[in-house]
Amino acid sequence: MKLRLMTRRRQGYMQKRTQAKNELHNILQRSNIKLTSYLSDIFSKTGQALIQLFIDGEILSIDRVEACRHKQVKASAEDLLTAMDGELSGVNRRLLEDSLEEYRFYSRKIKQMEDDIEYYILDHFPEEYGLLIEIPGVKKQSAAVILGEIGPHVEAFKTVGHLASWAGVSPGSNESAGKKKACTSPKVTNT
């Protein structure tokens, strides 16, 4: 139960961080700031440093942009400066600051929660956790969610079908007049 609460809280933090990222992207787009044209991730160190220039109200120059630019960034300082040639109002500057603070806040909360989850799992379910992460495609966070939602004892489910049905991943059986109809797995979450 405790693990389930922690994994769901982490998921909530992830959703809130995504919302903050989307808001920040929208502010930049409506201000005609096209950093995403040159940076694959505007939340990288370079991206955050460039956004901080806007927040601080800095006068943009090649030298300031170059100081923020990580050596692995392929775009030149000139290209980045051109992409930053937009109009950021005072209101949008404040909203940009809020969105970046939210992004950083939720990133810290996610990291803290992931550490707490791993500590809890290694203290309570080390063997089960080890077995789960050996499965191809099951990483640490997926294993934590599986343990949190299903628990370490799958004996509560009589068959694999019962577990799949409970998890909401078993397709329905749509048949009418002896004809089977195509169907997909239900989009249901157990909360």
Short mmCIF file of N, CA and C in Angstrom, two decimals:
data_model
loop_
_atom_site.label_atom_id
_atom_site.label_comp_id
_atom_site.label_asym_id
_atom_site.label_seq_id
_atom_site.Cartn_x
_atom_site.Cartn_y
_atom_site.Cartn_z
N MET A 1 0.83 -1.20 0.00
CA MET A 1 0.00 0.00 0.00
C MET A 1 0.87 1.26 0.00
N LYS A 2 1.91 1.28 0.84
CA LYS A 2 2.79 2.45 0.89
C LYS A 2 3.49 2.67 -0.44
N LEU A 3 3.95 1.57 -1.03
CA LEU A 3 4.64 1.67 -2.31
C LEU A 3 3.70 2.18 -3.40
N ARG A 4 2.47 1.74 -3.38
CA ARG A 4 1.48 2.20 -4.36
C ARG A 4 1.28 3.72 -4.22
N LEU A 5 1.18 4.19 -3.00
CA LEU A 5 1.01 5.63 -2.78
C LEU A 5 2.21 6.41 -3.31
N MET A 6 3.40 5.87 -3.08
CA MET A 6 4.60 6.56 -3.55
C MET A 6 4.69 6.56 -5.07
N THR A 7 4.39 5.43 -5.72
CA THR A 7 4.49 5.39 -7.18
C THR A 7 3.43 6.27 -7.82
N ARG A 8 2.26 6.34 -7.21
CA ARG A 8 1.22 7.22 -7.76
C ARG A 8 1.56 8.69 -7.53
N ARG A 9 2.18 8.99 -6.41
CA ARG A 9 2.60 10.38 -6.18
C ARG A 9 3.66 10.77 -7.20
N ARG A 10 4.60 9.87 -7.48
CA ARG A 10 5.61 10.13 -8.50
C ARG A 10 4.95 10.40 -9.84
N GLN A 11 3.95 9.60 -10.19
CA GLN A 11 3.24 9.80 -11.45
C GLN A 11 2.56 11.17 -11.48
N GLY A 12 1.99 11.58 -10.36
CA GLY A 12 1.38 12.91 -10.28
C GLY A 12 2.41 14.01 -10.49
N TYR A 13 3.58 13.85 -9.89
CA TYR A 13 4.66 14.82 -10.09
C TYR A 13 5.09 14.86 -11.56
N MET A 14 5.14 13.69 -12.19
CA MET A 14 5.51 13.64 -13.61
C MET A 14 4.51 14.42 -14.46
N GLN A 15 3.23 14.26 -14.17
CA GLN A 15 2.20 14.96 -14.92
C GLN A 15 2.30 16.47 -14.72
N LYS A 16 2.56 16.88 -13.48
CA LYS A 16 2.68 18.32 -13.20
C LYS A 16 3.92 18.90 -13.86
N ARG A 17 5.01 18.14 -13.89
CA ARG A 17 6.21 18.63 -14.56
C ARG A 17 5.96 18.76 -16.06
N THR A 18 5.26 17.81 -16.64
CA THR A 18 4.93 17.89 -18.07
C THR A 18 4.06 19.11 -18.35
N GLN A 19 3.13 19.39 -17.46
CA GLN A 19 2.28 20.57 -17.62
C GLN A 19 3.13 21.84 -17.59
N ALA A 20 4.09 21.92 -16.67
CA ALA A 20 4.97 23.09 -16.60
C ALA A 20 5.80 23.21 -17.87
N LYS A 21 6.29 22.09 -18.40
CA LYS A 21 7.06 22.11 -19.63
C LYS A 21 6.21 22.62 -20.79
N ASN A 22 4.99 22.14 -20.89
CA ASN A 22 4.09 22.57 -21.97
C ASN A 22 3.79 24.06 -21.87
N GLU A 23 3.57 24.55 -20.65
CA GLU A 23 3.30 25.98 -20.47
C GLU A 23 4.51 26.80 -20.91
N LEU A 24 5.70 26.35 -20.55
CA LEU A 24 6.91 27.07 -20.93
C LEU A 24 7.07 27.09 -22.46
N HIS A 25 6.83 25.95 -23.10
CA HIS A 25 6.88 25.89 -24.57
C HIS A 25 5.88 26.89 -25.17
N ASN A 26 4.68 26.94 -24.63
CA ASN A 26 3.65 27.84 -25.16
C ASN A 26 4.06 29.30 -25.01
N ILE A 27 4.64 29.66 -23.88
CA ILE A 27 5.08 31.04 -23.67
C ILE A 27 6.14 31.41 -24.70
N LEU A 28 7.10 30.53 -24.92
CA LEU A 28 8.14 30.81 -25.91
C LEU A 28 7.56 30.94 -27.31
N GLN A 29 6.63 30.06 -27.67
CA GLN A 29 6.05 30.10 -29.01
C GLN A 29 5.25 31.38 -29.24
N ARG A 30 4.42 31.75 -28.26
CA ARG A 30 3.61 32.97 -28.48
C ARG A 30 4.46 34.23 -28.41
N SER A 31 5.68 34.13 -27.87
CA SER A 31 6.60 35.26 -27.84
C SER A 31 7.53 35.24 -29.05
N ASN A 32 7.29 34.30 -29.97
CA ASN A 32 8.08 34.15 -31.20
C ASN A 32 9.55 33.85 -30.91
N ILE A 33 9.78 33.07 -29.86
CA ILE A 33 11.13 32.63 -29.50
C ILE A 33 11.23 31.17 -29.94
N LYS A 34 12.08 30.91 -30.89
CA LYS A 34 12.12 29.61 -31.57
C LYS A 34 13.32 28.75 -31.15
N LEU A 35 13.59 28.67 -29.86
CA LEU A 35 14.71 27.85 -29.38
C LEU A 35 14.58 26.39 -29.78
N THR A 36 13.35 25.91 -29.85
CA THR A 36 13.14 24.49 -30.18
C THR A 36 13.59 24.17 -31.61
N SER A 37 13.79 25.18 -32.43
CA SER A 37 14.30 24.94 -33.78
C SER A 37 15.77 24.53 -33.76
N TYR A 38 16.48 24.92 -32.70
CA TYR A 38 17.91 24.65 -32.63
C TYR A 38 18.32 23.74 -31.47
N LEU A 39 17.48 23.63 -30.47
CA LEU A 39 17.78 22.76 -29.33
C LEU A 39 16.76 21.64 -29.28
N SER A 40 17.23 20.41 -29.25
CA SER A 40 16.30 19.27 -29.20
C SER A 40 15.60 19.21 -27.85
N ASP A 41 16.25 19.73 -26.81
CA ASP A 41 15.66 19.73 -25.47
C ASP A 41 15.93 21.09 -24.83
N ILE A 42 14.91 21.92 -24.74
CA ILE A 42 15.12 23.24 -24.14
C ILE A 42 15.24 23.16 -22.62
N PHE A 43 15.10 21.97 -22.07
CA PHE A 43 15.27 21.80 -20.63
C PHE A 43 16.65 21.23 -20.29
N SER A 44 17.53 21.21 -21.30
CA SER A 44 18.92 20.84 -21.06
C SER A 44 19.59 22.00 -20.32
N LYS A 45 20.84 21.82 -19.93
CA LYS A 45 21.56 22.91 -19.24
C LYS A 45 21.62 24.16 -20.10
N THR A 46 21.91 23.97 -21.39
CA THR A 46 21.98 25.11 -22.30
C THR A 46 20.63 25.80 -22.41
N GLY A 47 19.58 25.02 -22.62
CA GLY A 47 18.24 25.59 -22.76
C GLY A 47 17.82 26.36 -21.53
N GLN A 48 18.02 25.78 -20.36
CA GLN A 48 17.64 26.46 -19.13
C GLN A 48 18.46 27.73 -18.91
N ALA A 49 19.74 27.69 -19.26
CA ALA A 49 20.58 28.88 -19.11
C ALA A 49 20.11 29.99 -20.05
N LEU A 50 19.73 29.63 -21.27
CA LEU A 50 19.23 30.64 -22.21
C LEU A 50 17.90 31.21 -21.75
N ILE A 51 17.03 30.35 -21.25
CA ILE A 51 15.74 30.82 -20.72
C ILE A 51 15.97 31.75 -19.54
N GLN A 52 16.97 31.43 -18.72
CA GLN A 52 17.28 32.27 -17.56
C GLN A 52 17.70 33.67 -18.00
N LEU A 53 18.36 33.79 -19.16
CA LEU A 53 18.72 35.11 -19.68
C LEU A 53 17.46 35.96 -19.89
N PHE A 54 16.41 35.34 -20.43
CA PHE A 54 15.14 36.06 -20.62
C PHE A 54 14.56 36.47 -19.28
N ILE A 55 14.53 35.53 -18.36
CA ILE A 55 13.93 35.78 -17.05
C ILE A 55 14.64 36.92 -16.33
N ASP A 56 15.98 36.93 -16.44
CA ASP A 56 16.77 37.96 -15.77
C ASP A 56 16.73 39.30 -16.50
N GLY A 57 16.10 39.32 -17.68
CA GLY A 57 16.00 40.56 -18.45
C GLY A 57 17.32 40.99 -19.06
N GLU A 58 18.20 40.04 -19.29
CA GLU A 58 19.52 40.33 -19.86
C GLU A 58 19.38 40.86 -21.29
N ILE A 59 20.29 41.74 -21.65
CA ILE A 59 20.38 42.17 -23.04
C ILE A 59 21.16 41.07 -23.76
N LEU A 60 20.54 40.50 -24.76
CA LEU A 60 21.13 39.35 -25.43
C LEU A 60 22.26 39.77 -26.36
N SER A 61 23.34 38.99 -26.30
CA SER A 61 24.48 39.22 -27.18
C SER A 61 25.10 37.87 -27.50
N ILE A 62 25.92 37.86 -28.53
CA ILE A 62 26.61 36.63 -28.92
C ILE A 62 27.42 36.10 -27.74
N ASP A 63 28.11 36.98 -27.02
CA ASP A 63 28.96 36.55 -25.91
C ASP A 63 28.14 35.90 -24.79
N ARG A 64 27.00 36.49 -24.46
CA ARG A 64 26.17 35.91 -23.39
C ARG A 64 25.59 34.57 -23.82
N VAL A 65 25.15 34.48 -25.05
CA VAL A 65 24.60 33.22 -25.55
C VAL A 65 25.71 32.17 -25.60
N GLU A 66 26.88 32.56 -26.07
CA GLU A 66 28.01 31.62 -26.13
C GLU A 66 28.39 31.11 -24.74
N ALA A 67 28.30 31.96 -23.74
CA ALA A 67 28.62 31.56 -22.36
C ALA A 67 27.64 30.51 -21.85
N CYS A 68 26.41 30.53 -22.35
CA CYS A 68 25.39 29.56 -21.93
C CYS A 68 25.44 28.27 -22.74
N ARG A 69 26.02 28.35 -23.91
CA ARG A 69 26.01 27.24 -24.86
C ARG A 69 26.99 26.15 -24.45
N HIS A 70 26.48 24.94 -24.30
CA HIS A 70 27.32 23.78 -23.99
C HIS A 70 28.08 23.39 -25.24
N LYS A 71 29.30 22.89 -25.06
CA LYS A 71 30.14 22.59 -26.23
C LYS A 71 29.57 21.51 -27.13
N GLN A 72 28.64 20.68 -26.62
CA GLN A 72 28.06 19.62 -27.45
C GLN A 72 26.86 20.10 -28.28
N VAL A 73 26.40 21.32 -28.03
CA VAL A 73 25.28 21.86 -28.80
C VAL A 73 25.78 22.20 -30.20
N LYS A 74 25.11 21.65 -31.19
CA LYS A 74 25.55 21.83 -32.57
C LYS A 74 25.24 23.22 -33.12
N ALA A 75 24.17 23.83 -32.65
CA ALA A 75 23.78 25.15 -33.15
C ALA A 75 24.81 26.19 -32.70
N SER A 76 25.09 27.11 -33.58
CA SER A 76 26.04 28.18 -33.25
C SER A 76 25.37 29.20 -32.34
N ALA A 77 26.18 30.00 -31.69
CA ALA A 77 25.66 31.07 -30.84
C ALA A 77 24.84 32.05 -31.68
N GLU A 78 25.26 32.27 -32.92
CA GLU A 78 24.53 33.18 -33.81
C GLU A 78 23.14 32.64 -34.11
N ASP A 79 23.06 31.34 -34.39
CA ASP A 79 21.75 30.72 -34.65
C ASP A 79 20.85 30.82 -33.42
N LEU A 80 21.41 30.54 -32.26
CA LEU A 80 20.61 30.61 -31.03
C LEU A 80 20.14 32.03 -30.76
N LEU A 81 21.02 33.00 -31.01
CA LEU A 81 20.64 34.40 -30.81
C LEU A 81 19.51 34.79 -31.76
N THR A 82 19.58 34.33 -33.00
CA THR A 82 18.51 34.59 -33.97
C THR A 82 17.21 33.96 -33.50
N ALA A 83 17.29 32.74 -32.98
CA ALA A 83 16.09 32.04 -32.49
C ALA A 83 15.48 32.74 -31.28
N MET A 84 16.31 33.48 -30.55
CA MET A 84 15.84 34.16 -29.34
C MET A 84 15.31 35.56 -29.62
N ASP A 85 15.27 35.93 -30.89
CA ASP A 85 14.84 37.28 -31.27
C ASP A 85 13.32 37.34 -31.31
N GLY A 86 12.72 37.35 -30.14
CA GLY A 86 11.27 37.46 -30.03
C GLY A 86 10.90 38.61 -29.12
N GLU A 87 9.62 38.72 -28.83
CA GLU A 87 9.14 39.79 -27.95
C GLU A 87 8.55 39.16 -26.70
N LEU A 88 9.24 39.29 -25.58
CA LEU A 88 8.79 38.72 -24.32
C LEU A 88 8.27 39.84 -23.44
N SER A 89 6.96 39.88 -23.25
CA SER A 89 6.36 40.92 -22.41
C SER A 89 6.70 40.67 -20.94
N GLY A 90 6.44 41.66 -20.11
CA GLY A 90 6.68 41.51 -18.67
C GLY A 90 5.87 40.38 -18.07
N VAL A 91 4.62 40.27 -18.51
CA VAL A 91 3.75 39.20 -18.00
C VAL A 91 4.30 37.84 -18.43
N ASN A 92 4.68 37.72 -19.70
CA ASN A 92 5.22 36.45 -20.17
C ASN A 92 6.56 36.11 -19.51
N ARG A 93 7.35 37.15 -19.20
CA ARG A 93 8.61 36.91 -18.49
C ARG A 93 8.33 36.30 -17.12
N ARG A 94 7.34 36.83 -16.43
CA ARG A 94 6.98 36.30 -15.10
C ARG A 94 6.42 34.88 -15.22
N LEU A 95 5.58 34.65 -16.21
CA LEU A 95 5.03 33.31 -16.41
C LEU A 95 6.13 32.31 -16.79
N LEU A 96 7.09 32.78 -17.57
CA LEU A 96 8.23 31.94 -17.95
C LEU A 96 9.03 31.55 -16.70
N GLU A 97 9.25 32.51 -15.83
CA GLU A 97 9.97 32.24 -14.58
C GLU A 97 9.21 31.23 -13.72
N ASP A 98 7.89 31.43 -13.60
CA ASP A 98 7.07 30.49 -12.82
C ASP A 98 7.12 29.08 -13.39
N SER A 99 7.01 28.98 -14.70
CA SER A 99 7.02 27.66 -15.34
C SER A 99 8.37 26.96 -15.17
N LEU A 100 9.46 27.71 -15.29
CA LEU A 100 10.78 27.11 -15.11
C LEU A 100 10.98 26.69 -13.66
N GLU A 101 10.51 27.51 -12.71
CA GLU A 101 10.60 27.14 -11.29
C GLU A 101 9.79 25.88 -11.01
N GLU A 102 8.58 25.80 -11.58
CA GLU A 102 7.76 24.60 -11.41
C GLU A 102 8.45 23.37 -11.98
N TYR A 103 9.01 23.51 -13.17
CA TYR A 103 9.72 22.39 -13.79
C TYR A 103 10.84 21.90 -12.88
N ARG A 104 11.64 22.83 -12.37
CA ARG A 104 12.76 22.45 -11.50
C ARG A 104 12.26 21.85 -10.19
N PHE A 105 11.20 22.43 -9.63
CA PHE A 105 10.63 21.92 -8.38
C PHE A 105 10.17 20.47 -8.55
N TYR A 106 9.39 20.22 -9.59
CA TYR A 106 8.87 18.86 -9.79
C TYR A 106 9.98 17.89 -10.20
N SER A 107 11.01 18.35 -10.87
CA SER A 107 12.15 17.48 -11.17
C SER A 107 12.82 17.04 -9.89
N ARG A 108 12.98 17.96 -8.94
CA ARG A 108 13.56 17.59 -7.63
C ARG A 108 12.66 16.63 -6.88
N LYS A 109 11.35 16.90 -6.89
CA LYS A 109 10.41 16.03 -6.18
C LYS A 109 10.40 14.62 -6.79
N ILE A 110 10.47 14.53 -8.10
CA ILE A 110 10.51 13.22 -8.77
C ILE A 110 11.76 12.46 -8.34
N LYS A 111 12.90 13.14 -8.35
CA LYS A 111 14.16 12.50 -7.96
C LYS A 111 14.08 12.02 -6.51
N GLN A 112 13.57 12.87 -5.61
CA GLN A 112 13.44 12.47 -4.21
C GLN A 112 12.52 11.27 -4.06
N MET A 113 11.39 11.29 -4.76
CA MET A 113 10.43 10.20 -4.66
C MET A 113 11.03 8.91 -5.24
N GLU A 114 11.76 9.01 -6.34
CA GLU A 114 12.39 7.82 -6.91
C GLU A 114 13.40 7.22 -5.94
N ASP A 115 14.15 8.08 -5.25
CA ASP A 115 15.09 7.59 -4.25
C ASP A 115 14.36 6.90 -3.10
N ASP A 116 13.26 7.51 -2.64
CA ASP A 116 12.46 6.92 -1.56
C ASP A 116 11.86 5.58 -1.98
N ILE A 117 11.37 5.52 -3.21
CA ILE A 117 10.78 4.28 -3.74
C ILE A 117 11.84 3.18 -3.78
N GLU A 118 13.00 3.51 -4.31
CA GLU A 118 14.05 2.49 -4.42
C GLU A 118 14.50 2.01 -3.03
N TYR A 119 14.63 2.93 -2.10
CA TYR A 119 15.01 2.55 -0.73
C TYR A 119 13.95 1.62 -0.13
N TYR A 120 12.68 1.97 -0.31
CA TYR A 120 11.59 1.17 0.23
C TYR A 120 11.58 -0.23 -0.39
N ILE A 121 11.72 -0.30 -1.69
CA ILE A 121 11.70 -1.59 -2.38
C ILE A 121 12.87 -2.46 -1.94
N LEU A 122 14.06 -1.89 -1.90
CA LEU A 122 15.23 -2.68 -1.52
C LEU A 122 15.14 -3.14 -0.07
N ASP A 123 14.40 -2.40 0.74
CA ASP A 123 14.21 -2.78 2.14
C ASP A 123 13.14 -3.86 2.29
N HIS A 124 12.09 -3.82 1.46
CA HIS A 124 10.94 -4.72 1.62
C HIS A 124 10.85 -5.85 0.59
N PHE A 125 11.20 -5.57 -0.67
CA PHE A 125 11.02 -6.56 -1.75
C PHE A 125 12.26 -6.71 -2.63
N PRO A 126 13.43 -6.89 -2.07
CA PRO A 126 14.63 -6.92 -2.92
C PRO A 126 14.64 -8.08 -3.92
N GLU A 127 14.17 -9.24 -3.51
CA GLU A 127 14.20 -10.41 -4.40
C GLU A 127 13.23 -10.23 -5.56
N GLU A 128 12.00 -9.83 -5.25
CA GLU A 128 10.98 -9.64 -6.28
C GLU A 128 11.40 -8.54 -7.26
N TYR A 129 11.97 -7.48 -6.71
CA TYR A 129 12.43 -6.36 -7.52
C TYR A 129 13.53 -6.82 -8.48
N GLY A 130 14.47 -7.59 -7.96
CA GLY A 130 15.55 -8.11 -8.78
C GLY A 130 15.05 -8.97 -9.92
N LEU A 131 14.05 -9.80 -9.63
CA LEU A 131 13.48 -10.65 -10.68
C LEU A 131 12.77 -9.82 -11.75
N LEU A 132 12.05 -8.80 -11.32
CA LEU A 132 11.31 -7.97 -12.28
C LEU A 132 12.24 -7.22 -13.22
N ILE A 133 13.32 -6.64 -12.69
CA ILE A 133 14.18 -5.85 -13.57
C ILE A 133 15.04 -6.72 -14.49
N GLU A 134 15.03 -8.03 -14.26
CA GLU A 134 15.72 -8.94 -15.19
C GLU A 134 14.88 -9.20 -16.44
N ILE A 135 13.59 -8.91 -16.38
CA ILE A 135 12.70 -9.10 -17.53
C ILE A 135 13.04 -8.04 -18.58
N PRO A 136 13.27 -8.44 -19.83
CA PRO A 136 13.57 -7.46 -20.88
C PRO A 136 12.44 -6.43 -20.99
N GLY A 137 12.81 -5.16 -21.01
CA GLY A 137 11.83 -4.09 -21.15
C GLY A 137 11.29 -3.57 -19.83
N VAL A 138 11.57 -4.24 -18.73
CA VAL A 138 11.10 -3.77 -17.42
C VAL A 138 12.27 -3.08 -16.73
N LYS A 139 12.16 -1.77 -16.61
CA LYS A 139 13.20 -0.98 -15.96
C LYS A 139 12.81 -0.74 -14.50
N LYS A 140 13.64 0.00 -13.80
CA LYS A 140 13.43 0.22 -12.36
C LYS A 140 12.06 0.80 -12.04
N GLN A 141 11.67 1.86 -12.76
CA GLN A 141 10.40 2.51 -12.43
C GLN A 141 9.21 1.62 -12.76
N SER A 142 9.30 0.88 -13.86
CA SER A 142 8.21 -0.04 -14.21
C SER A 142 8.09 -1.14 -13.16
N ALA A 143 9.22 -1.65 -12.70
CA ALA A 143 9.21 -2.69 -11.67
C ALA A 143 8.59 -2.14 -10.39
N ALA A 144 8.89 -0.90 -10.06
CA ALA A 144 8.32 -0.28 -8.86
C ALA A 144 6.81 -0.15 -8.98
N VAL A 145 6.34 0.24 -10.15
CA VAL A 145 4.89 0.38 -10.36
C VAL A 145 4.21 -0.98 -10.30
N ILE A 146 4.82 -1.99 -10.90
CA ILE A 146 4.25 -3.34 -10.86
C ILE A 146 4.14 -3.81 -9.42
N LEU A 147 5.21 -3.65 -8.65
CA LEU A 147 5.17 -4.06 -7.24
C LEU A 147 4.16 -3.23 -6.45
N GLY A 148 4.08 -1.94 -6.77
CA GLY A 148 3.15 -1.07 -6.06
C GLY A 148 1.70 -1.39 -6.35
N GLU A 149 1.39 -1.69 -7.59
CA GLU A 149 0.00 -1.93 -7.98
C GLU A 149 -0.46 -3.36 -7.72
N ILE A 150 0.39 -4.32 -8.02
CA ILE A 150 0.00 -5.72 -7.88
C ILE A 150 0.44 -6.28 -6.54
N GLY A 151 1.58 -5.81 -6.08
CA GLY A 151 2.15 -6.34 -4.84
C GLY A 151 3.10 -7.47 -5.15
N PRO A 152 3.83 -7.92 -4.14
CA PRO A 152 4.82 -8.97 -4.37
C PRO A 152 4.21 -10.37 -4.47
N HIS A 153 2.96 -10.51 -4.06
CA HIS A 153 2.33 -11.84 -4.03
C HIS A 153 1.21 -11.91 -5.06
N VAL A 154 1.50 -12.50 -6.20
CA VAL A 154 0.51 -12.59 -7.27
C VAL A 154 -0.44 -13.77 -7.06
N GLU A 155 -0.27 -14.49 -5.97
CA GLU A 155 -1.15 -15.63 -5.69
C GLU A 155 -2.61 -15.20 -5.51
N ALA A 156 -2.82 -13.92 -5.24
CA ALA A 156 -4.18 -13.42 -5.07
C ALA A 156 -4.99 -13.55 -6.37
N PHE A 157 -4.29 -13.68 -7.49
CA PHE A 157 -4.94 -13.82 -8.78
C PHE A 157 -4.89 -15.29 -9.18
N LYS A 158 -6.06 -15.87 -9.42
CA LYS A 158 -6.15 -17.30 -9.72
C LYS A 158 -5.46 -17.67 -11.03
N THR A 159 -5.59 -16.79 -12.03
CA THR A 159 -5.00 -17.08 -13.33
C THR A 159 -4.35 -15.81 -13.88
N VAL A 160 -3.58 -15.99 -14.93
CA VAL A 160 -2.99 -14.85 -15.63
C VAL A 160 -4.10 -13.95 -16.18
N GLY A 161 -5.18 -14.57 -16.64
CA GLY A 161 -6.32 -13.82 -17.17
C GLY A 161 -6.95 -12.92 -16.12
N HIS A 162 -7.03 -13.41 -14.88
CA HIS A 162 -7.58 -12.58 -13.80
C HIS A 162 -6.69 -11.35 -13.57
N LEU A 163 -5.40 -11.57 -13.56
CA LEU A 163 -4.46 -10.46 -13.37
C LEU A 163 -4.57 -9.47 -14.53
N ALA A 164 -4.59 -9.96 -15.75
CA ALA A 164 -4.69 -9.09 -16.93
C ALA A 164 -5.99 -8.30 -16.91
N SER A 165 -7.07 -8.94 -16.51
CA SER A 165 -8.35 -8.26 -16.43
C SER A 165 -8.33 -7.18 -15.36
N TRP A 166 -7.77 -7.51 -14.20
CA TRP A 166 -7.69 -6.53 -13.11
C TRP A 166 -6.84 -5.34 -13.52
N ALA A 167 -5.76 -5.61 -14.24
CA ALA A 167 -4.86 -4.54 -14.67
C ALA A 167 -5.44 -3.73 -15.83
N GLY A 168 -6.53 -4.21 -16.43
CA GLY A 168 -7.17 -3.48 -17.52
C GLY A 168 -6.47 -3.65 -18.85
N VAL A 169 -5.77 -4.76 -19.03
CA VAL A 169 -5.06 -4.97 -20.29
C VAL A 169 -5.58 -6.15 -21.10
N SER A 170 -6.68 -6.75 -20.65
CA SER A 170 -7.21 -7.86 -21.44
C SER A 170 -8.32 -7.34 -22.34
N PRO A 171 -8.27 -7.70 -23.62
CA PRO A 171 -9.29 -7.21 -24.55
C PRO A 171 -10.65 -7.83 -24.24
N GLY A 172 -11.67 -7.10 -24.57
CA GLY A 172 -13.02 -7.60 -24.36
C GLY A 172 -13.38 -8.61 -25.44
N SER A 173 -14.54 -9.19 -25.30
CA SER A 173 -15.01 -10.16 -26.29
C SER A 173 -16.30 -9.62 -26.87
N ASN A 174 -16.19 -8.98 -28.02
CA ASN A 174 -17.36 -8.42 -28.67
C ASN A 174 -17.83 -9.37 -29.76
N GLU A 175 -18.99 -9.96 -29.53
CA GLU A 175 -19.54 -10.90 -30.50
C GLU A 175 -21.03 -10.63 -30.60
N SER A 176 -21.51 -10.57 -31.82
CA SER A 176 -22.92 -10.33 -32.05
C SER A 176 -23.37 -11.21 -33.20
N ALA A 177 -24.42 -11.95 -32.99
CA ALA A 177 -24.98 -12.85 -34.01
C ALA A 177 -23.92 -13.82 -34.53
N GLY A 178 -23.05 -14.26 -33.62
CA GLY A 178 -22.03 -15.23 -33.99
C GLY A 178 -20.84 -14.65 -34.73
N LYS A 179 -20.82 -13.31 -34.93
CA LYS A 179 -19.71 -12.68 -35.62
C LYS A 179 -18.86 -11.92 -34.60
N LYS A 180 -17.57 -12.18 -34.63
CA LYS A 180 -16.65 -11.49 -33.73
C LYS A 180 -16.30 -10.13 -34.32
N LYS A 181 -16.29 -9.13 -33.46
CA LYS A 181 -15.93 -7.78 -33.87
C LYS A 181 -14.58 -7.44 -33.28
N ALA A 182 -13.85 -6.62 -34.01
CA ALA A 182 -12.53 -6.20 -33.53
C ALA A 182 -12.71 -5.35 -32.28
N CYS A 183 -11.79 -5.53 -31.36
CA CYS A 183 -11.85 -4.73 -30.14
C CYS A 183 -10.44 -4.53 -29.61
N THR A 184 -10.31 -3.55 -28.77
CA THR A 184 -9.02 -3.25 -28.17
C THR A 184 -9.12 -3.43 -26.68
N SER A 185 -7.98 -3.37 -26.04
CA SER A 185 -7.96 -3.46 -24.58
C SER A 185 -8.65 -2.23 -24.01
N PRO A 186 -9.35 -2.39 -22.91
CA PRO A 186 -10.03 -1.24 -22.31
C PRO A 186 -9.04 -0.23 -21.76
N LYS A 187 -9.42 1.04 -21.81
CA LYS A 187 -8.57 2.10 -21.27
C LYS A 187 -9.08 2.44 -19.88
N VAL A 188 -8.74 1.58 -18.95
CA VAL A 188 -9.21 1.71 -17.58
C VAL A 188 -8.02 1.71 -16.66
N THR A 189 -8.07 2.53 -15.63
CA THR A 189 -7.02 2.49 -14.62
C THR A 189 -7.65 2.16 -13.29
N ASN A 190 -7.00 1.35 -12.53
CA ASN A 190 -7.47 1.01 -11.19
C ASN A 190 -6.89 2.02 -10.21
N THR A 191 -7.76 2.81 -9.62
CA THR A 191 -7.27 3.81 -8.68
C THR A 191 -7.75 3.51 -7.29
#
